[in-house]
Every structure is written in C-alpha cells, then in structure tokens.
Short mmCIF file of C-alpha atoms in Angstrom, two decimals:
data_model
loop_
_atom_site.label_atom_id
_atom_site.label_comp_id
_atom_site.label_asym_id
_atom_site.label_seq_id
_atom_site.Cartn_x
_atom_site.Cartn_y
_atom_site.Cartn_z
CA UNK A 1 -30.80 -22.47 42.14
CA UNK A 2 -27.39 -21.52 40.00
CA UNK A 3 -28.54 -23.68 37.30
CA UNK A 4 -32.14 -23.00 37.04
CA UNK A 5 -30.86 -19.42 36.59
CA UNK A 6 -28.79 -20.89 33.75
CA UNK A 7 -31.35 -22.69 31.94
CA UNK A 8 -34.05 -19.69 32.50
CA UNK A 9 -31.44 -17.16 30.60
CA UNK A 10 -30.93 -19.56 28.04
CA UNK A 11 -34.31 -19.44 26.67
CA UNK A 12 -35.56 -16.17 27.14
CA UNK A 13 -31.87 -14.09 25.81
CA UNK A 14 -32.33 -16.76 22.85
CA UNK A 15 -35.96 -15.51 22.45
CA UNK A 16 -35.43 -12.42 22.82
CA UNK A 17 -32.75 -12.03 20.15
CA UNK A 18 -34.41 -14.07 17.53
CA UNK A 19 -37.00 -11.57 17.23
CA UNK A 20 -34.94 -8.42 17.12
CA UNK A 21 -33.41 -6.62 14.19
CA UNK A 22 -30.12 -5.36 14.72
CA UNK A 23 -28.40 -1.99 13.73
CA UNK A 24 -24.42 -1.86 12.92
CA UNK A 25 -23.48 1.01 15.00
CA UNK A 26 -22.57 1.21 18.51
CA UNK A 27 -25.46 -0.06 20.23
CA UNK A 28 -25.84 3.22 22.86
CA UNK A 29 -29.72 2.22 22.89
CA UNK A 30 -30.35 -1.23 21.74
CA UNK A 31 -30.43 -4.66 23.67
CA UNK A 32 -30.69 -8.05 22.66
CA UNK A 33 -32.38 -9.38 26.53
CA UNK A 34 -35.46 -7.64 28.50
CA UNK A 35 -33.37 -8.52 31.23
CA UNK A 36 -30.50 -6.41 30.09
CA UNK A 37 -32.43 -3.36 29.43
CA UNK A 38 -33.57 -3.35 32.64
CA UNK A 39 -29.58 -4.32 34.14
CA UNK A 40 -28.88 -1.27 32.54
CA UNK A 41 -31.27 1.71 33.49
CA UNK A 42 -30.01 4.07 35.73
CA UNK A 43 -25.89 4.51 36.15
CA UNK A 44 -23.63 1.76 36.02
CA UNK A 45 -20.77 3.50 36.89
CA UNK A 46 -21.00 2.44 40.61
CA UNK A 47 -20.94 -0.67 39.41
CA UNK A 48 -17.76 -0.27 37.12
CA UNK A 49 -15.92 1.41 39.68
CA UNK A 50 -16.65 -1.16 41.64
CA UNK A 51 -15.37 -4.54 38.97
CA UNK A 52 -12.26 -1.85 38.47
CA UNK A 53 -10.75 -1.59 41.92
CA UNK A 54 -11.27 -5.53 42.64
CA UNK A 55 -9.80 -5.88 39.11
CA UNK A 56 -6.61 -3.61 39.92
CA UNK A 57 -6.47 -5.87 43.92
CA UNK A 58 -5.44 -9.03 41.00
CA UNK A 59 -2.21 -6.57 39.40
CA UNK A 60 -1.14 -5.84 42.96
CA UNK A 61 -0.86 -9.80 43.65
CA UNK A 62 0.61 -10.40 40.22
CA UNK A 63 3.37 -7.38 40.90
CA UNK A 64 6.85 -8.24 42.12
CA UNK A 65 7.78 -5.04 44.61
CA UNK A 66 10.71 -5.23 44.32
CA UNK A 67 11.03 -5.55 40.55
CA UNK A 68 8.04 -4.06 39.48
CA UNK A 69 7.21 -7.13 36.76
CA UNK A 70 4.07 -8.62 36.81
CA UNK A 71 3.52 -12.41 37.06
CA UNK A 72 1.78 -14.24 33.79
CA UNK A 73 -0.93 -15.21 36.43
CA UNK A 74 -1.79 -15.69 39.98
CA UNK A 75 -4.46 -18.14 41.57
CA UNK A 76 -8.07 -16.87 42.35
CA UNK A 77 -7.16 -16.21 46.15
CA UNK A 78 -4.70 -13.65 45.39
CA UNK A 79 -2.03 -15.75 46.80
CA UNK A 80 1.70 -14.35 45.51
CA UNK A 81 2.89 -18.20 46.33
CA UNK A 82 0.38 -19.32 43.57
CA UNK A 83 2.17 -17.25 40.57
CA UNK A 84 3.65 -19.07 37.63
CA UNK A 85 6.68 -17.48 37.63
CA UNK A 86 7.29 -15.85 34.48
CA UNK A 87 6.31 -12.57 32.71
CA UNK A 88 6.32 -11.84 29.26
CA UNK A 89 6.50 -7.91 27.36
CA UNK A 90 3.15 -7.90 26.99
CA UNK A 91 2.36 -8.33 30.48
CA UNK A 92 4.25 -5.68 31.67
CA UNK A 93 2.73 -3.12 29.14
CA UNK A 94 -0.31 -4.50 30.54
CA UNK A 95 0.87 -3.49 34.00
CA UNK A 96 2.05 0.15 32.73
CA UNK A 97 -1.27 1.36 31.69
CA UNK A 98 -3.11 -0.61 34.44
CA UNK A 99 -1.32 1.98 36.93
CA UNK A 100 -2.48 4.56 35.15
CA UNK A 101 -6.06 3.58 35.11
CA UNK A 102 -5.55 3.00 38.97
CA UNK A 103 -4.65 6.57 39.30
CA UNK A 104 -6.82 8.33 37.56
CA UNK A 105 -9.39 6.54 38.86
CA UNK A 106 -8.19 7.51 42.39
CA UNK A 107 -7.83 3.50 43.56
CA UNK A 108 -4.33 4.82 44.21
CA UNK A 109 -2.16 8.18 44.95
CA UNK A 110 -0.34 10.00 42.17
CA UNK A 111 2.90 9.37 44.20
CA UNK A 112 1.64 5.77 44.51
CA UNK A 113 1.76 5.40 41.12
CA UNK A 114 4.70 7.09 40.42
CA UNK A 115 6.41 4.99 42.18
CA UNK A 116 4.70 1.36 40.79
CA UNK A 117 6.05 3.10 37.35
CA UNK A 118 9.62 4.26 38.27
CA UNK A 119 10.28 0.56 39.64
CA UNK A 120 9.14 -1.00 36.41
CA UNK A 121 10.96 1.51 34.00
CA UNK A 122 13.96 1.11 36.01
CA UNK A 123 13.90 -2.52 35.96
CA UNK A 124 12.67 -2.78 32.24
CA UNK A 125 15.85 -0.33 31.34
CA UNK A 126 18.38 -3.13 32.59
CA UNK A 127 15.91 -6.19 30.81
CA UNK A 128 18.27 -8.03 28.56
CA UNK A 129 17.49 -7.59 24.77
CA UNK A 130 18.24 -7.75 21.50
CA UNK A 131 20.52 -4.64 21.14
CA UNK A 132 20.45 -4.21 17.49
CA UNK A 133 16.64 -4.16 17.39
CA UNK A 134 15.34 -2.78 20.63
CA UNK A 135 13.58 -5.88 21.33
CA UNK A 136 12.35 -7.67 24.38
CA UNK A 137 12.14 -11.38 24.94
CA UNK A 138 9.46 -13.53 24.99
CA UNK A 139 9.60 -14.83 28.66
CA UNK A 140 11.60 -13.53 31.66
CA UNK A 141 11.50 -14.21 35.35
CA UNK A 142 9.60 -11.91 37.20
CA UNK A 143 11.34 -12.00 40.77
CA UNK A 144 14.09 -11.42 39.15
CA UNK A 145 14.31 -9.74 35.41
CA UNK A 146 16.52 -12.91 34.25
CA UNK A 147 15.85 -14.10 30.89
CA UNK A 148 14.05 -17.25 31.09
CA UNK A 149 15.76 -20.07 29.07
CA UNK A 150 14.09 -23.10 31.05
CA UNK A 151 10.03 -22.34 31.58
CA UNK A 152 9.81 -22.28 35.12
CA UNK A 153 6.37 -24.90 35.01
CA UNK A 154 7.32 -27.57 33.19
CA UNK A 155 10.85 -27.43 33.10
CA UNK A 156 11.17 -27.45 29.29
CA UNK A 157 13.93 -25.24 27.76
CA UNK A 158 13.21 -22.05 26.30
CA UNK A 159 14.88 -21.19 22.91
CA UNK A 160 13.99 -16.98 23.34
CA UNK A 161 12.71 -15.09 20.78
CA UNK A 162 11.03 -11.86 20.09
CA UNK A 163 7.47 -11.46 19.53
CA UNK A 164 6.46 -8.57 17.06
CA UNK A 165 3.20 -8.57 19.18
CA UNK A 166 4.89 -8.44 21.92
CA UNK A 167 6.74 -5.97 21.73
CA UNK A 168 4.44 -3.61 20.40
CA UNK A 169 2.16 -4.37 23.70
CA UNK A 170 4.92 -3.26 25.73
CA UNK A 171 5.80 -0.15 23.09
CA UNK A 172 1.92 1.05 23.65
CA UNK A 173 2.41 0.37 27.81
CA UNK A 174 5.68 2.57 27.40
CA UNK A 175 4.12 5.49 25.37
CA UNK A 176 1.35 5.74 27.27
CA UNK A 177 3.08 6.21 30.61
CA UNK A 178 5.58 8.84 29.23
CA UNK A 179 2.64 10.95 28.73
CA UNK A 180 0.38 9.66 31.71
CA UNK A 181 3.12 10.61 33.54
CA UNK A 182 5.57 13.39 32.18
CA UNK A 183 8.19 13.55 35.13
CA UNK A 184 8.93 9.79 34.17
CA UNK A 185 8.88 10.63 30.37
CA UNK A 186 12.58 10.23 29.42
CA UNK A 187 12.85 7.07 31.29
CA UNK A 188 9.93 5.13 29.42
CA UNK A 189 11.24 7.05 25.89
CA UNK A 190 14.49 6.13 26.37
CA UNK A 191 13.49 2.55 26.06
CA UNK A 192 10.83 3.20 23.34
CA UNK A 193 12.41 4.92 20.96
CA UNK A 194 15.38 2.11 20.82
CA UNK A 195 12.44 -0.27 19.87
CA UNK A 196 12.58 -0.63 16.07
CA UNK A 197 9.17 -2.36 14.33
CA UNK A 198 11.36 -2.16 11.03
CA UNK A 199 13.20 -5.25 12.17
CA UNK A 200 9.98 -7.15 11.60
CA UNK A 201 8.71 -5.94 8.60
CA UNK A 202 9.01 -7.67 5.12
CA UNK A 203 9.45 -5.27 2.02
CA UNK A 204 8.93 -8.41 -0.03
CA UNK A 205 5.69 -9.24 1.31
CA UNK A 206 4.28 -5.99 2.47
CA UNK A 207 4.20 -7.29 6.11
CA UNK A 208 5.62 -7.80 9.55
CA UNK A 209 6.96 -11.48 10.42
CA UNK A 210 5.91 -13.24 13.82
CA UNK A 211 9.26 -12.57 15.43
CA UNK A 212 12.57 -13.45 15.10
CA UNK A 213 15.42 -15.81 17.31
CA UNK A 214 18.72 -14.30 17.51
CA UNK A 215 20.37 -17.38 17.66
CA UNK A 216 19.94 -20.10 14.99
CA UNK A 217 16.74 -22.09 16.48
CA UNK A 218 17.56 -25.55 14.26
CA UNK A 219 14.71 -25.16 13.02
CA UNK A 220 13.37 -25.71 9.64
CA UNK A 221 10.89 -22.87 9.41
CA UNK A 222 12.53 -20.16 10.55
CA UNK A 223 14.08 -17.58 7.47
CA UNK A 224 17.57 -16.09 8.03
CA UNK A 225 17.39 -12.41 7.27
CA UNK A 226 18.21 -8.72 8.66
CA UNK A 227 15.45 -6.30 7.44
CA UNK A 228 16.01 -3.23 9.30
CA UNK A 229 20.34 -2.75 9.20
CA UNK A 230 20.70 -4.79 12.46
CA UNK A 231 24.60 -5.85 11.21
CA UNK A 232 23.69 -9.67 11.47
CA UNK A 233 20.86 -11.48 10.49
CA UNK A 234 18.54 -12.92 12.72
CA UNK A 235 15.77 -16.36 12.41
CA UNK A 236 12.77 -14.82 11.27
CA UNK A 237 9.43 -16.97 11.85
CA UNK A 238 8.52 -18.58 8.90
CA UNK A 239 4.47 -17.37 8.87
CA UNK A 240 4.26 -13.30 8.36
CA UNK A 241 0.55 -11.60 9.93
CA UNK A 242 -1.11 -11.27 6.92
CA UNK A 243 -4.72 -10.90 8.14
CA UNK A 244 -5.74 -7.04 9.11
CA UNK A 245 -8.27 -8.00 11.51
CA UNK A 246 -5.75 -8.87 14.47
CA UNK A 247 -4.19 -7.69 17.60
CA UNK A 248 -0.61 -7.12 15.67
CA UNK A 249 -2.15 -4.77 13.97
CA UNK A 250 -0.87 -2.57 17.10
CA UNK A 251 2.70 -3.18 16.11
CA UNK A 252 2.63 -2.09 12.47
CA UNK A 253 0.34 1.02 13.39
CA UNK A 254 3.94 1.75 16.04
CA UNK A 255 6.41 1.19 13.25
CA UNK A 256 4.11 3.28 10.79
CA UNK A 257 3.99 5.76 13.27
CA UNK A 258 7.58 6.23 13.99
CA UNK A 259 8.34 5.63 10.07
CA UNK A 260 9.94 2.85 10.96
CA UNK A 261 7.40 1.17 8.10
CA UNK A 262 6.13 2.35 4.97
CA UNK A 263 2.35 3.51 5.38
CA UNK A 264 1.50 1.05 1.96
CA UNK A 265 1.75 -1.60 4.53
CA UNK A 266 -1.17 -0.83 6.15
CA UNK A 267 -2.72 -1.83 2.93
CA UNK A 268 -0.52 -5.42 2.62
CA UNK A 269 -2.69 -7.48 5.04
CA UNK A 270 -6.02 -9.25 3.82
CA UNK A 271 -9.49 -8.34 4.74
CA UNK A 272 -9.66 -11.47 3.48
CA UNK A 273 -8.17 -13.65 1.25
CA UNK A 274 -8.94 -13.22 -2.45
CA UNK A 275 -12.21 -14.59 -3.62
CA UNK A 276 -10.17 -17.52 -5.44
CA UNK A 277 -10.18 -21.49 -5.00
CA UNK A 278 -6.69 -20.99 -4.29
CA UNK A 279 -7.70 -20.10 -0.49
CA UNK A 280 -10.67 -22.46 -0.70
CA UNK A 281 -9.06 -24.28 3.04
CA UNK A 282 -10.22 -20.90 4.44
CA UNK A 283 -13.88 -20.60 6.15
CA UNK A 284 -16.19 -19.85 3.06
CA UNK A 285 -16.02 -17.81 -0.02
CA UNK A 286 -15.91 -13.71 0.78
CA UNK A 287 -18.03 -11.25 -0.73
CA UNK A 288 -16.11 -8.46 -2.09
CA UNK A 289 -14.53 -5.89 -4.51
CA UNK A 290 -10.95 -4.92 -5.28
CA UNK A 291 -9.75 -1.59 -4.60
CA UNK A 292 -6.51 0.37 -5.21
CA UNK A 293 -4.34 2.49 -1.92
CA UNK A 294 -1.14 3.86 -2.40
CA UNK A 295 0.03 1.44 -5.30
CA UNK A 296 -1.64 -1.23 -3.24
CA UNK A 297 -4.37 -4.10 -4.40
CA UNK A 298 -6.59 -5.07 -1.87
CA UNK A 299 -9.55 -6.96 -1.95
CA UNK A 300 -12.32 -5.47 -0.01
CA UNK A 301 -13.61 -8.94 1.24
CA UNK A 302 -15.98 -9.52 4.22
CA UNK A 303 -17.23 -13.45 5.44
CA UNK A 304 -21.22 -14.06 5.45
CA UNK A 305 -22.68 -14.64 8.80
CA UNK A 306 -25.89 -14.53 9.95
CA UNK A 307 -27.56 -11.69 8.13
CA UNK A 308 -24.27 -10.42 7.92
CA UNK A 309 -21.05 -9.20 6.53
CA UNK A 310 -17.73 -8.99 8.34
CA UNK A 311 -14.28 -8.67 8.04
CA UNK A 312 -12.87 -10.94 9.80
CA UNK A 313 -10.39 -11.88 12.17
CA UNK A 314 -8.05 -14.96 11.94
CA UNK A 315 -9.51 -17.38 14.33
CA UNK A 316 -12.79 -15.36 15.54
CA UNK A 317 -12.20 -13.95 19.11
CA UNK A 318 -12.86 -11.12 20.63
CA UNK A 319 -9.57 -9.44 21.34
CA UNK A 320 -8.24 -10.01 18.23
CA UNK A 321 -10.69 -7.37 16.85
CA UNK A 322 -10.96 -5.50 20.09
CA UNK A 323 -7.79 -4.73 21.91
CA UNK A 324 -6.44 -2.49 19.94
CA UNK A 325 -9.45 0.54 19.68
CA UNK A 326 -8.59 0.41 23.40
CA UNK A 327 -5.47 2.53 22.40
CA UNK A 328 -6.50 3.50 19.09
CA UNK A 329 -9.68 5.01 17.96
CA UNK A 330 -10.30 3.56 14.81
CA UNK A 331 -13.49 3.56 14.37
CA UNK A 332 -13.43 7.00 14.79
CA UNK A 333 -10.64 7.68 12.40
CA UNK A 334 -11.75 4.89 10.15
CA UNK A 335 -15.95 5.96 9.96
CA UNK A 336 -16.36 3.40 6.98
CA UNK A 337 -13.86 0.43 7.63
CA UNK A 338 -13.69 -0.18 11.33
CA UNK A 339 -16.18 1.88 12.23
CA UNK A 340 -18.76 -0.10 10.66
CA UNK A 341 -17.31 -3.71 11.23
CA UNK A 342 -16.60 -3.27 15.29
CA UNK A 343 -20.02 -3.00 16.05
CA UNK A 344 -21.09 -5.73 13.33
CA UNK A 345 -18.38 -7.89 15.00
CA UNK A 346 -19.15 -7.56 18.46
CA UNK A 347 -23.10 -8.76 16.92
CA UNK A 348 -22.09 -11.77 15.24
CA UNK A 349 -20.54 -12.86 19.22
CA UNK A 350 -23.88 -12.10 20.48
CA UNK A 351 -25.77 -13.71 17.72
CA UNK A 352 -23.93 -16.62 18.16
CA UNK A 353 -23.72 -17.12 21.96
CA UNK A 354 -27.56 -16.49 22.75
CA UNK A 355 -28.61 -17.82 19.92
CA UNK A 356 -27.02 -19.81 17.58
CA UNK A 357 -25.38 -21.74 20.41
CA UNK A 358 -28.26 -21.10 22.71
CA UNK A 359 -25.86 -20.84 25.75
CA UNK A 360 -27.36 -17.95 27.73
CA UNK A 361 -24.16 -16.38 27.82
CA UNK A 362 -21.53 -14.71 25.25
CA UNK A 363 -18.08 -13.46 24.92
CA UNK A 364 -15.49 -15.90 23.09
CA UNK A 365 -11.69 -15.32 23.36
CA UNK A 366 -8.49 -17.01 24.42
CA UNK A 367 -8.71 -17.33 28.16
CA UNK A 368 -7.67 -19.89 30.35
CA UNK A 369 -9.47 -23.60 30.00
CA UNK A 370 -12.00 -24.12 32.87
CA UNK A 371 -10.82 -27.22 32.48
CA UNK A 372 -7.06 -26.72 32.97
CA UNK A 373 -4.25 -25.02 30.76
CA UNK A 374 -4.72 -21.95 28.66
CA UNK A 375 -6.89 -22.23 24.90
CA UNK A 376 -8.40 -20.08 22.33
CA UNK A 377 -11.71 -19.47 22.10
CA UNK A 378 -13.78 -18.19 19.35
CA UNK A 379 -17.08 -18.27 16.98
CA UNK A 380 -15.56 -20.00 14.54
CA UNK A 381 -17.55 -18.28 11.45
CA UNK A 382 -16.02 -15.37 11.92
CA UNK A 383 -12.61 -16.03 11.71
CA UNK A 384 -10.72 -16.41 8.43
CA UNK A 385 -9.08 -19.33 9.72
CA UNK A 386 -10.76 -22.74 8.24
CA UNK A 387 -10.75 -24.70 11.50
CA UNK A 388 -11.30 -21.44 13.29
CA UNK A 389 -11.75 -20.91 17.06
CA UNK A 390 -14.30 -22.79 18.54
CA UNK A 391 -16.87 -21.47 21.78
CA UNK A 392 -17.05 -25.14 23.67
CA UNK A 393 -15.23 -27.40 25.04
CA UNK A 394 -16.10 -29.94 22.77
CA UNK A 395 -14.65 -27.68 20.06
CA UNK A 396 -17.89 -27.91 17.80
CA UNK A 397 -16.43 -26.48 14.65
CA UNK A 398 -18.48 -25.32 11.24
CA UNK A 399 -17.56 -26.77 8.19
CA UNK A 400 -18.75 -23.60 5.88
CA UNK A 401 -18.79 -24.79 1.82
CA UNK A 402 -16.66 -22.60 -0.39
CA UNK A 403 -19.17 -21.94 -3.42
CA UNK A 404 -17.77 -23.55 -6.21
CA UNK A 405 -14.15 -25.15 -4.87
CA UNK A 406 -15.11 -27.98 -2.22
CA UNK A 407 -18.54 -29.00 -0.47
CA UNK A 408 -18.99 -28.52 3.68
CA UNK A 409 -20.57 -30.56 5.91
CA UNK A 410 -23.81 -29.75 7.77
CA UNK A 411 -24.33 -27.41 10.29
CA UNK A 412 -23.95 -28.18 14.01
CA UNK A 413 -27.51 -28.73 15.43
CA UNK A 414 -26.05 -28.34 18.75
CA UNK A 415 -23.00 -27.56 20.58
CA UNK A 416 -21.99 -28.75 23.98
CA UNK A 417 -19.87 -26.66 26.95
CA UNK A 418 -19.25 -22.99 25.61
CA UNK A 419 -16.59 -21.04 27.74
CA UNK A 420 -16.83 -17.64 27.85
CA UNK A 421 -14.67 -14.97 29.17
CA UNK A 422 -15.47 -11.91 30.89
CA UNK A 423 -12.78 -9.77 29.08
CA UNK A 424 -14.45 -10.34 26.06
CA UNK A 425 -17.64 -8.34 27.35
CA UNK A 426 -15.40 -5.46 28.83
CA UNK A 427 -13.96 -4.92 25.03
CA UNK A 428 -17.21 -4.93 23.60
CA UNK A 429 -18.30 -2.37 26.14
CA UNK A 430 -18.13 0.72 23.94
CA UNK A 431 -20.27 -1.16 21.02
CA UNK A 432 -22.94 -2.99 23.28
CA UNK A 433 -22.70 -1.66 26.35
CA UNK A 434 -26.48 -2.65 27.63
CA UNK A 435 -25.57 -6.31 26.30
CA UNK A 436 -22.51 -6.26 27.99
CA UNK A 437 -22.97 -5.25 31.44
CA UNK A 438 -25.87 -7.45 31.66
CA UNK A 439 -23.80 -10.57 30.20
CA UNK A 440 -21.51 -9.79 33.31
CA UNK A 441 -23.44 -9.06 36.05
CA UNK A 442 -25.14 -12.33 34.68
CA UNK A 443 -21.88 -14.42 34.99
CA UNK A 444 -21.37 -13.05 38.65
CA UNK A 445 -24.89 -14.08 39.34
CA UNK A 446 -25.14 -17.42 37.81
CA UNK A 447 -21.96 -18.94 38.32
CA UNK A 448 -18.82 -18.64 41.38
CA UNK A 449 -17.20 -16.66 38.54
CA UNK A 450 -16.43 -13.58 40.69
CA UNK A 451 -13.39 -13.00 43.50
CA UNK A 452 -10.84 -11.23 45.36
CA UNK A 453 -9.55 -9.52 42.20
CA UNK A 454 -12.62 -9.64 40.01
CA UNK A 455 -14.32 -11.64 37.31
CA UNK A 456 -12.50 -14.80 37.36
CA UNK A 457 -10.76 -15.75 33.64
CA UNK A 458 -13.40 -18.31 32.11
CA UNK A 459 -16.75 -19.99 32.83
CA UNK A 460 -17.60 -23.03 30.83
CA UNK A 461 -21.37 -22.53 30.97
CA UNK A 462 -22.78 -25.36 30.82
CA UNK A 463 -21.16 -27.29 33.62
CA UNK A 464 -20.57 -24.43 35.36
CA UNK A 465 -16.78 -25.35 35.73
CA UNK A 466 -14.68 -22.05 36.64
CA UNK A 467 -10.89 -20.93 36.01
CA UNK A 468 -10.29 -19.60 39.49
CA UNK A 469 -7.05 -17.72 38.21
CA UNK A 470 -6.11 -14.42 37.08
CA UNK A 471 -4.18 -13.32 34.05
CA UNK A 472 -2.03 -10.26 33.77
CA UNK A 473 -3.26 -9.62 29.70
CA UNK A 474 -6.52 -10.31 30.67
CA UNK A 475 -7.07 -7.78 33.90
CA UNK A 476 -5.10 -5.68 31.46
CA UNK A 477 -7.68 -5.77 28.99
CA UNK A 478 -10.37 -5.18 31.56
CA UNK A 479 -8.26 -2.23 33.15
CA UNK A 480 -8.03 -0.64 29.99
CA UNK A 481 -11.52 -0.81 29.18
CA UNK A 482 -12.63 1.21 32.42
CA UNK A 483 -10.14 3.16 31.87
CA UNK A 484 -11.82 4.41 28.38
CA UNK A 485 -15.29 4.36 30.16
CA UNK A 486 -15.07 5.96 33.34
CA UNK A 487 -12.16 8.07 32.80
CA UNK A 488 -13.57 9.75 29.31
CA UNK A 489 -11.23 7.60 26.92
CA UNK A 490 -7.88 7.93 29.38
CA UNK A 491 -6.50 5.16 27.03
CA UNK A 492 -6.99 6.47 23.67
CA UNK A 493 -6.08 10.43 25.02
CA UNK A 494 -2.56 9.13 25.95
CA UNK A 495 -1.92 6.81 23.16
CA UNK A 496 -3.47 8.15 20.01
CA UNK A 497 -2.58 11.92 19.46
CA UNK A 498 0.95 12.59 17.60
CA UNK A 499 2.54 10.44 15.79
CA UNK A 500 -0.23 8.04 15.28
CA UNK A 501 -2.69 10.25 14.41
CA UNK A 502 -0.50 12.13 12.14
CA UNK A 503 0.82 8.55 9.75
CA UNK A 504 -2.34 6.11 10.64
CA UNK A 505 -5.33 8.31 10.86
CA UNK A 506 -5.23 9.23 6.76
CA UNK A 507 -4.91 5.61 6.15
CA UNK A 508 -7.93 4.24 7.67
CA UNK A 509 -9.76 7.95 6.46
CA UNK A 510 -9.24 6.33 2.98
CA UNK A 511 -10.83 2.77 3.31
CA UNK A 512 -14.69 1.76 3.10
CA UNK A 513 -14.85 -1.94 3.72
CA UNK A 514 -17.60 -4.11 2.26
CA UNK A 515 -19.53 -5.37 5.53
CA UNK A 516 -23.10 -4.77 6.25
CA UNK A 517 -26.37 -6.27 6.17
CA UNK A 518 -28.00 -8.16 3.80
CA UNK A 519 -31.59 -8.38 6.15
#
C-alpha cells in the first residue's frame, strides 16, 4: 500500500507543480499540491505540538544525565546503549536551545529546564578548550567531558580542531540560554564572552577561516598565524569560508555583534563568484552587477534555476541557507536581500523534488545516509560548487555549461533514489507552510519514517529505505523551528535583540540581491 501511495504522490504532485506559477514571497497562501491544501486546512498546531513532544523525547535519550552533554546520535529505539559516544559544540548548543523550547512549550517544567541547563553549563565551563581564544574543540566524550583524541566509532586518531562554525552554534546556544533563563545568565555569559571570533578572521581576505589546530597537525595545507593576539601561532585551515549563503555566517554575525570582526566583513564573502572564466569551475555563469558597501566591492550575483535567479549556497542544501534564520530574522532585517532569497531557495528545493526529479517528496540537506553513514544531500543547481551536493543515492549531478568558457553535458533525463530529510521541511516551514506540512505528513504516512523520538533522520523515497537514527543537530533544528512556530518566534526573540540587531541589521538593510523571477 505504501509503495502505491508513493507512486500516486509523485504523479499527482508533479502535475500540480507544473500547473502553477509561484511568487517569491513567504507562501502563506500558496501550495504546490492539492493534497497539501487539504492537509493544511484548520489549525496545524496540535500536529506540530505532537511532533515537538516526540522530538524532545529524542533529546532526553541523547543527553547524559550526569554531564548534561548530548551525544551526537542515538538509535531509533532511543536505547542509551546505541549512542554514538561523541559530541560537539554544535550538539551542545542544540541541546541548550532545545531545552528552552521544551520549557516554553510546556513539555518540561521551568524547574526541570533550569536544572538541565545548569548541569550543561557547569560541564561546559569545565571542558578543556583553547584558552587564548576561548574556543572549544570539535569532539568530546559526552559521558566524561574529556576532549577526544581517538574517535570512538573507528578508533582513528583525532587531531583536536577548533571550528569557527561549530563554536558559532555553541555561542548561539549560550546566548539564548542566558536570555531565556536569567538566573543562569552569569554562567552562560562567562563562557560565551571569552569566545573571540576575531581569532578566525583573516583581515587580508576579509573572510573567516574554517578553524584552526592549536598543535601543528603535520599537514601541508594549514597556515600558521595569529589573527587576534593570542600570543602564539595556531595552524589555520587552508580554506576560508568564502560563500555568503552558508551556515558559517552565524559565526560572522556573532563576531561583528561583539566588535571582534569589522562590519565590512559582512560584504567580504561571495554572493556568487564574479562573472568571469576564472571561476568557470563553479556551477554556471551568474547574472548580476557590482555594488559597493563600506568600501568593499561586491558582485551581486545570482544563479539561474527553473525561471528563478537565486543567491546559492555552497552545495545546494537546505540547512546551509536556513539554519541561521532560525535565530536571526534575516528576511525582516534584509527585505531586499534575504527577504527575497529565502522563499526562492525553498521554492527551488520544492520544484526539484516534485517536478524536476519527480520524487513526490522534497527537502534535501546533509543527513544520515539510509544506506549507512552520513552524507551531504542537496540540489546541485542551487549550489556554487561545480559538482555540488546531489539529491539521490546515485549522485546524479547536473553539469551545466558556463557560457563562453566551458561546455556542459546534457541534463539528466531521470533521477535515482532520492533522499529527503525531515529537518529540511521544518526549516522551510516559515517560508512555505502548507507545502512543508503536507510533505512531512506524506513522509510519515508513506514510509516507516516516524518513531518514538519523532521523524527518523532520512528516507530514500524510491527504495523506501529509512535511516532510523536521531542526530542531535538535525533534531535541534526541528526543535528550534517548532519553538518559533509555536511560541511566537521564541528563538529569534532570545537571540536577535541587542548587539546583533544594532550591528548586523543595518548591514542587511543596505543590500539588494539580484534575485527574482524570469518568467
């Protein structure tokens, strides 16, 4: 029966999408699927509350009670014995904000939330970190808080690394916890205020590095340096975060807000790379014009996709574009930039899944691989990177031409076993509510994709194979989206006011993206 439903959904939904013209505004009244309109009639809040309660149950299983640290992942049956045995700064941040969501939705009491947050903050304060920068290492043992030097699942050695984006998400969780629970503000702020994001900022490139090692990793790519007066060189990643529409911008925003990174850095990354054959290894030739902000020349580029012009992410995935606006109201602060781009980006993901690839489902973002392991998924054409992230198990890529510089290859005539992840639909909920609700309901109804901790991490929609695990990061994105939807934008209300609004909002207000519709 479920296989019949999947085939029927593909035919009906693809036909409906083909018949409609979409507008690049938050889809409060539009839908790409007749079934979606039916599914969204009435109040969705009871369904959303059920999903929130079940998703919170996964965090209850992920966290080690003694330390208050969440594991990275746990099996679908929520057995503590199936935990992964490692955690990261991002996971810790996700647990902090998810605990606040659980409190605000009445899933746990204020007293329980306060106790959970206090335990976590006490442990975090005692974690080994890089003292000169205040930054945390990428991997810890959640049972003891010990910095990992051997990875528990493989036994491989770990060269302790301090990631800019991972520390950005921990700092976000700390800032949110401080404002959501004033009795713990001193504990949260004492950790966060020592985190100096200027230590990642390379003034020569006006961009941040991916991170650094504080011990020479004995590799050729790292670059010795000291950007923030740490007193001794560290070894930076050979790469910078050069793409603008990607999740590391949370670290940039926090650094600008704290005065650790200059405001001009907001304009230092690429909307797209310039329109030149020097960049013909990227996805395709962009459209756009040059502009100048705070003395920085910016190519206001966009990539064409199915009648739209979109500022792409690096790989074409949902969380690159839409994890940050869970906490920062980008589309409000930047109505001529993010306010236009976010709905278009969601529309591109929907059109790919429902019409171009014909899966009957959509929502592509890095997740567990239903066949085992972890993998990046996305919509290739919505990414800057030439190969991009692909949406199916077969890695069906689109080799577009770069006009005047290189030829492309014929577009794929069919796609394989597409992999969708529920967290992508929750990220899209603000911008396409009816389509998101319908997609999630269909995934739950058509596959064995929902368990005691909410939606499992990923589904291969043609084979029906499901990754029956829960990941702290992905569950944390779901909890944040539900906290905003059910508690009056709680995540944004805790994080955005103050220095972020004062320092970052004016930058967003300046800019106009060259995005829109060509049809």
